[in-house]
Amino acid sequence: MRLSARVDYALRAVAELASVTGGAAPGRGRPVTAEQIARAQEIPPKFLESILLQLRRGGVVHAQRGPEGGYWLARPAEEISLAEVIRVIDGPLAHVRGQRPEQLGYQGAARALQDVWIALRASERQILDLVTVADVVAGTLPPRVTELVADPGAWT
């Protein structure tokens, strides 16, 4: 699985927002500026601005302009999964040559590849839909994730 720099930065920005605002429900806490997020997470500021715009359009964050402006989560951090952030930034989780796995037509000896791609997508979903921004910020990941991480083979 490859994650783009945009996705990495988006996930880090959302985690930073949740951390600074305490993962508060919308409208609670003080908005966080893009500059504060960029500095805290070492994200190029101009790149972050375009990512925050995508996250706003995707309903993950809200924004307010002006001297008291900034960004905050659109919903509590425990209601925002990593999969949602990834989909907002990069689209569906698993594509093969720009197509959804169920739309592919493999023939002969390669026919089972379609099932492999669908299983891979399901596996990604099991983890990325399970883990929330709140889990990441708290550092307490679901047991299924910690089980996978505990396997030494996962690190190679």
PDB file of N, CA and C in Angstrom, residues 20-94:
ATOM      1  N   VAL A  20      -4.795  19.528  19.531  1.00  0.00           N
ATOM      2  CA  VAL A  20      -4.820  20.909  20.030  1.00  0.00           C
ATOM      3  C   VAL A  20      -6.193  21.274  20.587  1.00  0.00           C
ATOM      4  N   THR A  21      -7.237  20.784  19.928  1.00  0.00           N
ATOM      5  CA  THR A  21      -8.595  21.123  20.381  1.00  0.00           C
ATOM      6  C   THR A  21      -9.152  20.071  21.329  1.00  0.00           C
ATOM      7  N   GLY A  22      -8.350  19.063  21.635  1.00  0.00           N
ATOM      8  CA  GLY A  22      -8.810  18.000  22.516  1.00  0.00           C
ATOM      9  C   GLY A  22      -9.831  17.101  21.841  1.00  0.00           C
ATOM     10  N   GLY A  23      -9.858  17.105  20.499  1.00  0.00           N
ATOM     11  CA  GLY A  23     -10.815  16.275  19.767  1.00  0.00           C
ATOM     12  C   GLY A  23     -12.244  16.726  19.983  1.00  0.00           C
ATOM     13  N   ALA A  24     -12.387  17.969  20.378  1.00  0.00           N
ATOM     14  CA  ALA A  24     -13.696  18.503  20.769  1.00  0.00           C
ATOM     15  C   ALA A  24     -14.711  18.458  19.643  1.00  0.00           C
ATOM     16  N   ALA A  25     -15.948  18.474  20.057  1.00  0.00           N
ATOM     17  CA  ALA A  25     -17.048  18.564  19.104  1.00  0.00           C
ATOM     18  C   ALA A  25     -16.956  19.899  18.381  1.00  0.00           C
ATOM     19  N   PRO A  26     -17.552  19.997  17.213  1.00  0.00           N
ATOM     20  CA  PRO A  26     -17.514  21.234  16.445  1.00  0.00           C
ATOM     21  C   PRO A  26     -17.948  22.445  17.271  1.00  0.00           C
ATOM     22  N   GLY A  27     -17.236  23.536  17.055  1.00  0.00           N
ATOM     23  CA  GLY A  27     -17.592  24.776  17.740  1.00  0.00           C
ATOM     24  C   GLY A  27     -16.991  24.902  19.121  1.00  0.00           C
ATOM     25  N   ARG A  28     -16.329  23.871  19.592  1.00  0.00           N
ATOM     26  CA  ARG A  28     -15.696  23.931  20.907  1.00  0.00           C
ATOM     27  C   ARG A  28     -14.208  24.135  20.712  1.00  0.00           C
ATOM     28  N   GLY A  29     -13.610  24.855  21.578  1.00  0.00           N
ATOM     29  CA  GLY A  29     -12.179  25.093  21.460  1.00  0.00           C
ATOM     30  C   GLY A  29     -11.891  26.200  20.471  1.00  0.00           C
ATOM     31  N   ARG A  30     -10.666  26.646  20.468  1.00  0.00           N
ATOM     32  CA  ARG A  30     -10.230  27.747  19.620  1.00  0.00           C
ATOM     33  C   ARG A  30      -9.743  27.208  18.271  1.00  0.00           C
ATOM     34  N   PRO A  31     -10.097  27.862  17.177  1.00  0.00           N
ATOM     35  CA  PRO A  31      -9.596  27.424  15.873  1.00  0.00           C
ATOM     36  C   PRO A  31      -8.067  27.437  15.837  1.00  0.00           C
ATOM     37  N   VAL A  32      -7.508  26.546  15.060  1.00  0.00           N
ATOM     38  CA  VAL A  32      -6.061  26.424  14.929  1.00  0.00           C
ATOM     39  C   VAL A  32      -5.680  26.920  13.536  1.00  0.00           C
ATOM     40  N   THR A  33      -4.682  27.768  13.459  1.00  0.00           N
ATOM     41  CA  THR A  33      -4.284  28.303  12.157  1.00  0.00           C
ATOM     42  C   THR A  33      -3.490  27.274  11.367  1.00  0.00           C
ATOM     43  N   ALA A  34      -3.521  27.431  10.060  1.00  0.00           N
ATOM     44  CA  ALA A  34      -2.749  26.553   9.182  1.00  0.00           C
ATOM     45  C   ALA A  34      -1.270  26.668   9.517  1.00  0.00           C
ATOM     46  N   GLU A  35      -0.840  27.872   9.864  1.00  0.00           N
ATOM     47  CA  GLU A  35       0.567  28.088  10.219  1.00  0.00           C
ATOM     48  C   GLU A  35       0.960  27.279  11.457  1.00  0.00           C
ATOM     49  N   GLN A  36       0.075  27.238  12.443  1.00  0.00           N
ATOM     50  CA  GLN A  36       0.353  26.450  13.652  1.00  0.00           C
ATOM     51  C   GLN A  36       0.457  24.967  13.327  1.00  0.00           C
ATOM     52  N   ILE A  37      -0.451  24.478  12.496  1.00  0.00           N
ATOM     53  CA  ILE A  37      -0.432  23.066  12.106  1.00  0.00           C
ATOM     54  C   ILE A  37       0.843  22.762  11.326  1.00  0.00           C
ATOM     55  N   ALA A  38       1.149  23.619  10.358  1.00  0.00           N
ATOM     56  CA  ALA A  38       2.331  23.411   9.516  1.00  0.00           C
ATOM     57  C   ALA A  38       3.600  23.365  10.362  1.00  0.00           C
ATOM     58  N   ARG A  39       3.701  24.271  11.302  1.00  0.00           N
ATOM     59  CA  ARG A  39       4.887  24.325  12.164  1.00  0.00           C
ATOM     60  C   ARG A  39       4.970  23.085  13.054  1.00  0.00           C
ATOM     61  N   ALA A  40       3.863  22.713  13.665  1.00  0.00           N
ATOM     62  CA  ALA A  40       3.853  21.581  14.601  1.00  0.00           C
ATOM     63  C   ALA A  40       4.161  20.259  13.902  1.00  0.00           C
ATOM     64  N   GLN A  41       3.700  20.107  12.667  1.00  0.00           N
ATOM     65  CA  GLN A  41       3.865  18.840  11.963  1.00  0.00           C
ATOM     66  C   GLN A  41       4.913  18.885  10.852  1.00  0.00           C
ATOM     67  N   GLU A  42       5.590  20.031  10.725  1.00  0.00           N
ATOM     68  CA  GLU A  42       6.625  20.212   9.700  1.00  0.00           C
ATOM     69  C   GLU A  42       6.100  19.889   8.303  1.00  0.00           C
ATOM     70  N   ILE A  43       4.988  20.540   7.989  1.00  0.00           N
ATOM     71  CA  ILE A  43       4.339  20.387   6.684  1.00  0.00           C
ATOM     72  C   ILE A  43       4.541  21.693   5.923  1.00  0.00           C
ATOM     73  N   PRO A  44       4.938  21.629   4.649  1.00  0.00           N
ATOM     74  CA  PRO A  44       5.070  22.864   3.869  1.00  0.00           C
ATOM     75  C   PRO A  44       3.751  23.649   3.885  1.00  0.00           C
ATOM     76  N   PRO A  45       3.778  24.909   4.316  1.00  0.00           N
ATOM     77  CA  PRO A  45       2.544  25.684   4.508  1.00  0.00           C
ATOM     78  C   PRO A  45       1.635  25.785   3.277  1.00  0.00           C
ATOM     79  N   LYS A  46       2.185  26.039   2.103  1.00  0.00           N
ATOM     80  CA  LYS A  46       1.344  26.171   0.901  1.00  0.00           C
ATOM     81  C   LYS A  46       0.675  24.842   0.556  1.00  0.00           C
ATOM     82  N   PHE A  47       1.413  23.755   0.715  1.00  0.00           N
ATOM     83  CA  PHE A  47       0.876  22.419   0.474  1.00  0.00           C
ATOM     84  C   PHE A  47      -0.252  22.145   1.460  1.00  0.00           C
ATOM     85  N   LEU A  48      -0.041  22.516   2.713  1.00  0.00           N
ATOM     86  CA  LEU A  48      -1.051  22.296   3.751  1.00  0.00           C
ATOM     87  C   LEU A  48      -2.328  23.069   3.456  1.00  0.00           C
ATOM     88  N   GLU A  49      -2.209  24.285   2.967  1.00  0.00           N
ATOM     89  CA  GLU A  49      -3.406  25.090   2.649  1.00  0.00           C
ATOM     90  C   GLU A  49      -4.314  24.361   1.668  1.00  0.00           C
ATOM     91  N   SER A  50      -3.724  23.768   0.622  1.00  0.00           N
ATOM     92  CA  SER A  50      -4.554  23.061  -0.362  1.00  0.00           C
ATOM     93  C   SER A  50      -5.146  21.786   0.241  1.00  0.00           C
ATOM     94  N   ILE A  51      -4.425  21.137   1.131  1.00  0.00           N
ATOM     95  CA  ILE A  51      -4.938  19.942   1.800  1.00  0.00           C
ATOM     96  C   ILE A  51      -6.100  20.308   2.717  1.00  0.00           C
ATOM     97  N   LEU A  52      -5.945  21.383   3.470  1.00  0.00           N
ATOM     98  CA  LEU A  52      -7.022  21.823   4.362  1.00  0.00           C
ATOM     99  C   LEU A  52      -8.269  22.216   3.575  1.00  0.00           C
ATOM    100  N   LEU A  53      -8.082  22.780   2.408  1.00  0.00           N
ATOM    101  CA  LEU A  53      -9.218  23.106   1.544  1.00  0.00           C
ATOM    102  C   LEU A  53      -9.956  21.825   1.136  1.00  0.00           C
ATOM    103  N   GLN A  54      -9.211  20.791   0.749  1.00  0.00           N
ATOM    104  CA  GLN A  54      -9.843  19.509   0.410  1.00  0.00           C
ATOM    105  C   GLN A  54     -10.575  18.921   1.608  1.00  0.00           C
ATOM    106  N   LEU A  55      -9.948  18.993   2.779  1.00  0.00           N
ATOM    107  CA  LEU A  55     -10.580  18.447   3.992  1.00  0.00           C
ATOM    108  C   LEU A  55     -11.842  19.224   4.340  1.00  0.00           C
ATOM    109  N   ARG A  56     -11.823  20.530   4.096  1.00  0.00           N
ATOM    110  CA  ARG A  56     -13.028  21.343   4.350  1.00  0.00           C
ATOM    111  C   ARG A  56     -14.130  20.952   3.375  1.00  0.00           C
ATOM    112  N   ARG A  57     -13.779  20.853   2.114  1.00  0.00           N
ATOM    113  CA  ARG A  57     -14.773  20.461   1.102  1.00  0.00           C
ATOM    114  C   ARG A  57     -15.303  19.050   1.346  1.00  0.00           C
ATOM    115  N   GLY A  58     -14.471  18.196   1.923  1.00  0.00           N
ATOM    116  CA  GLY A  58     -14.868  16.821   2.208  1.00  0.00           C
ATOM    117  C   GLY A  58     -15.604  16.663   3.524  1.00  0.00           C
ATOM    118  N   GLY A  59     -15.807  17.766   4.253  1.00  0.00           N
ATOM    119  CA  GLY A  59     -16.571  17.717   5.490  1.00  0.00           C
ATOM    120  C   GLY A  59     -15.815  17.196   6.703  1.00  0.00           C
ATOM    121  N   VAL A  60     -14.489  17.178   6.634  1.00  0.00           N
ATOM    122  CA  VAL A  60     -13.694  16.707   7.766  1.00  0.00           C
ATOM    123  C   VAL A  60     -13.356  17.857   8.713  1.00  0.00           C
ATOM    124  N   VAL A  61     -13.105  19.025   8.161  1.00  0.00           N
ATOM    125  CA  VAL A  61     -12.801  20.197   8.988  1.00  0.00           C
ATOM    126  C   VAL A  61     -13.703  21.358   8.606  1.00  0.00           C
ATOM    127  N   HIS A  62     -13.799  22.301   9.527  1.00  0.00           N
ATOM    128  CA  HIS A  62     -14.460  23.575   9.266  1.00  0.00           C
ATOM    129  C   HIS A  62     -13.389  24.659   9.324  1.00  0.00           C
ATOM    130  N   ALA A  63     -13.688  25.779   8.691  1.00  0.00           N
ATOM    131  CA  ALA A  63     -12.739  26.884   8.669  1.00  0.00           C
ATOM    132  C   ALA A  63     -13.460  28.191   8.940  1.00  0.00           C
ATOM    133  N   GLN A  64     -12.703  29.122   9.502  1.00  0.00           N
ATOM    134  CA  GLN A  64     -13.205  30.467   9.751  1.00  0.00           C
ATOM    135  C   GLN A  64     -12.096  31.437   9.391  1.00  0.00           C
ATOM    136  N   ARG A  65     -12.442  32.463   8.655  1.00  0.00           N
ATOM    137  CA  ARG A  65     -11.459  33.482   8.268  1.00  0.00           C
ATOM    138  C   ARG A  65     -11.394  34.570   9.320  1.00  0.00           C
ATOM    139  N   GLY A  66     -10.369  35.379   9.202  1.00  0.00           N
ATOM    140  CA  GLY A  66     -10.248  36.537  10.078  1.00  0.00           C
ATOM    141  C   GLY A  66      -9.235  36.340  11.192  1.00  0.00           C
ATOM    142  N   PRO A  67      -9.083  37.381  12.017  1.00  0.00           N
ATOM    143  CA  PRO A  67      -8.065  37.346  13.062  1.00  0.00           C
ATOM    144  C   PRO A  67      -8.289  36.229  14.088  1.00  0.00           C
ATOM    145  N   GLU A  68      -9.518  35.839  14.288  1.00  0.00           N
ATOM    146  CA  GLU A  68      -9.822  34.740  15.213  1.00  0.00           C
ATOM    147  C   GLU A  68     -10.069  33.442  14.444  1.00  0.00           C
ATOM    148  N   GLY A  69      -9.626  33.418  13.171  1.00  0.00           N
ATOM    149  CA  GLY A  69      -9.915  32.295  12.299  1.00  0.00           C
ATOM    150  C   GLY A  69      -8.964  31.133  12.465  1.00  0.00           C
ATOM    151  N   GLY A  70      -9.273  30.119  11.714  1.00  0.00           N
ATOM    152  CA  GLY A  70      -8.467  28.905  11.733  1.00  0.00           C
ATOM    153  C   GLY A  70      -9.319  27.712  11.367  1.00  0.00           C
ATOM    154  N   TYR A  71      -8.867  26.545  11.778  1.00  0.00           N
ATOM    155  CA  TYR A  71      -9.528  25.289  11.439  1.00  0.00           C
ATOM    156  C   TYR A  71      -9.859  24.512  12.692  1.00  0.00           C
ATOM    157  N   TRP A  72     -10.907  23.689  12.594  1.00  0.00           N
ATOM    158  CA  TRP A  72     -11.262  22.767  13.658  1.00  0.00           C
ATOM    159  C   TRP A  72     -11.979  21.591  13.011  1.00  0.00           C
ATOM    160  N   LEU A  73     -12.036  20.490  13.732  1.00  0.00           N
ATOM    161  CA  LEU A  73     -12.688  19.295  13.198  1.00  0.00           C
ATOM    162  C   LEU A  73     -14.185  19.527  13.037  1.00  0.00           C
ATOM    163  N   ALA A  74     -14.738  18.972  11.982  1.00  0.00           N
ATOM    164  CA  ALA A  74     -16.168  19.121  11.715  1.00  0.00           C
ATOM    165  C   ALA A  74     -17.010  18.237  12.634  1.00  0.00           C
ATOM    166  N   ARG A  75     -16.398  17.175  13.141  1.00  0.00           N
ATOM    167  CA  ARG A  75     -17.057  16.248  14.068  1.00  0.00           C
ATOM    168  C   ARG A  75     -16.043  15.831  15.124  1.00  0.00           C
ATOM    169  N   PRO A  76     -16.494  15.238  16.203  1.00  0.00           N
ATOM    170  CA  PRO A  76     -15.538  14.740  17.195  1.00  0.00           C
ATOM    171  C   PRO A  76     -14.545  13.760  16.567  1.00  0.00           C
ATOM    172  N   ALA A  77     -13.324  13.765  17.062  1.00  0.00           N
ATOM    173  CA  ALA A  77     -12.246  12.944  16.500  1.00  0.00           C
ATOM    174  C   ALA A  77     -12.580  11.458  16.494  1.00  0.00           C
ATOM    175  N   GLU A  78     -13.376  11.007  17.450  1.00  0.00           N
ATOM    176  CA  GLU A  78     -13.720   9.578  17.482  1.00  0.00           C
ATOM    177  C   GLU A  78     -14.719   9.195  16.393  1.00  0.00           C
ATOM    178  N   GLU A  79     -15.251  10.171  15.682  1.00  0.00           N
ATOM    179  CA  GLU A  79     -16.178   9.893  14.578  1.00  0.00           C
ATOM    180  C   GLU A  79     -15.517  10.025  13.207  1.00  0.00           C
ATOM    181  N   ILE A  80     -14.221  10.311  13.184  1.00  0.00           N
ATOM    182  CA  ILE A  80     -13.511  10.481  11.917  1.00  0.00           C
ATOM    183  C   ILE A  80     -12.490   9.357  11.782  1.00  0.00           C
ATOM    184  N   SER A  81     -12.717   8.470  10.818  1.00  0.00           N
ATOM    185  CA  SER A  81     -11.787   7.360  10.610  1.00  0.00           C
ATOM    186  C   SER A  81     -10.642   7.791   9.693  1.00  0.00           C
ATOM    187  N   LEU A  82      -9.556   7.049   9.771  1.00  0.00           N
ATOM    188  CA  LEU A  82      -8.439   7.317   8.864  1.00  0.00           C
ATOM    189  C   LEU A  82      -8.873   7.097   7.420  1.00  0.00           C
ATOM    190  N   ALA A  83      -9.728   6.100   7.203  1.00  0.00           N
ATOM    191  CA  ALA A  83     -10.212   5.819   5.845  1.00  0.00           C
ATOM    192  C   ALA A  83     -10.947   7.022   5.262  1.00  0.00           C
ATOM    193  N   GLU A  84     -11.735   7.695   6.084  1.00  0.00           N
ATOM    194  CA  GLU A  84     -12.469   8.859   5.591  1.00  0.00           C
ATOM    195  C   GLU A  84     -11.514   9.940   5.103  1.00  0.00           C
ATOM    196  N   VAL A  85     -10.489  10.212   5.875  1.00  0.00           N
ATOM    197  CA  VAL A  85      -9.508  11.237   5.488  1.00  0.00           C
ATOM    198  C   VAL A  85      -8.817  10.832   4.196  1.00  0.00           C
ATOM    199  N   ILE A  86      -8.414   9.572   4.100  1.00  0.00           N
ATOM    200  CA  ILE A  86      -7.739   9.089   2.891  1.00  0.00           C
ATOM    201  C   ILE A  86      -8.653   9.227   1.675  1.00  0.00           C
ATOM    202  N   ARG A  87      -9.912   8.853   1.828  1.00  0.00           N
ATOM    203  CA  ARG A  87     -10.857   8.946   0.697  1.00  0.00           C
ATOM    204  C   ARG A  87     -11.069  10.391   0.263  1.00  0.00           C
ATOM    205  N   VAL A  88     -11.134  11.307   1.217  1.00  0.00           N
ATOM    206  CA  VAL A  88     -11.322  12.726   0.873  1.00  0.00           C
ATOM    207  C   VAL A  88     -10.137  13.235   0.060  1.00  0.00           C
ATOM    208  N   ILE A  89      -8.946  12.808   0.419  1.00  0.00           N
ATOM    209  CA  ILE A  89      -7.739  13.309  -0.240  1.00  0.00           C
ATOM    210  C   ILE A  89      -7.435  12.575  -1.542  1.00  0.00           C
ATOM    211  N   ASP A  90      -7.470  11.250  -1.511  1.00  0.00           N
ATOM    212  CA  ASP A  90      -7.025  10.463  -2.671  1.00  0.00           C
ATOM    213  C   ASP A  90      -8.110   9.628  -3.337  1.00  0.00           C
ATOM    214  N   GLY A  91      -9.328   9.654  -2.836  1.00  0.00           N
ATOM    215  CA  GLY A  91     -10.382   8.846  -3.437  1.00  0.00           C
ATOM    216  C   GLY A  91     -10.434   7.453  -2.840  1.00  0.00           C
ATOM    217  N   PRO A  92     -11.083   6.514  -3.542  1.00  0.00           N
ATOM    218  CA  PRO A  92     -11.267   5.163  -3.015  1.00  0.00           C
ATOM    219  C   PRO A  92      -9.953   4.508  -2.589  1.00  0.00           C
ATOM    220  N   LEU A  93     -10.060   3.597  -1.620  1.00  0.00           N
ATOM    221  CA  LEU A  93      -8.868   2.988  -1.043  1.00  0.00           C
ATOM    222  C   LEU A  93      -8.076   2.125  -2.014  1.00  0.00           C
ATOM    223  N   ALA A  94      -8.725   1.344  -2.829  1.00  0.00           N
ATOM    224  CA  ALA A  94      -7.988   0.428  -3.704  1.00  0.00           C
ATOM    225  C   ALA A  94      -8.438   0.592  -5.149  1.00  0.00           C
TER     226      ALA A  94
END
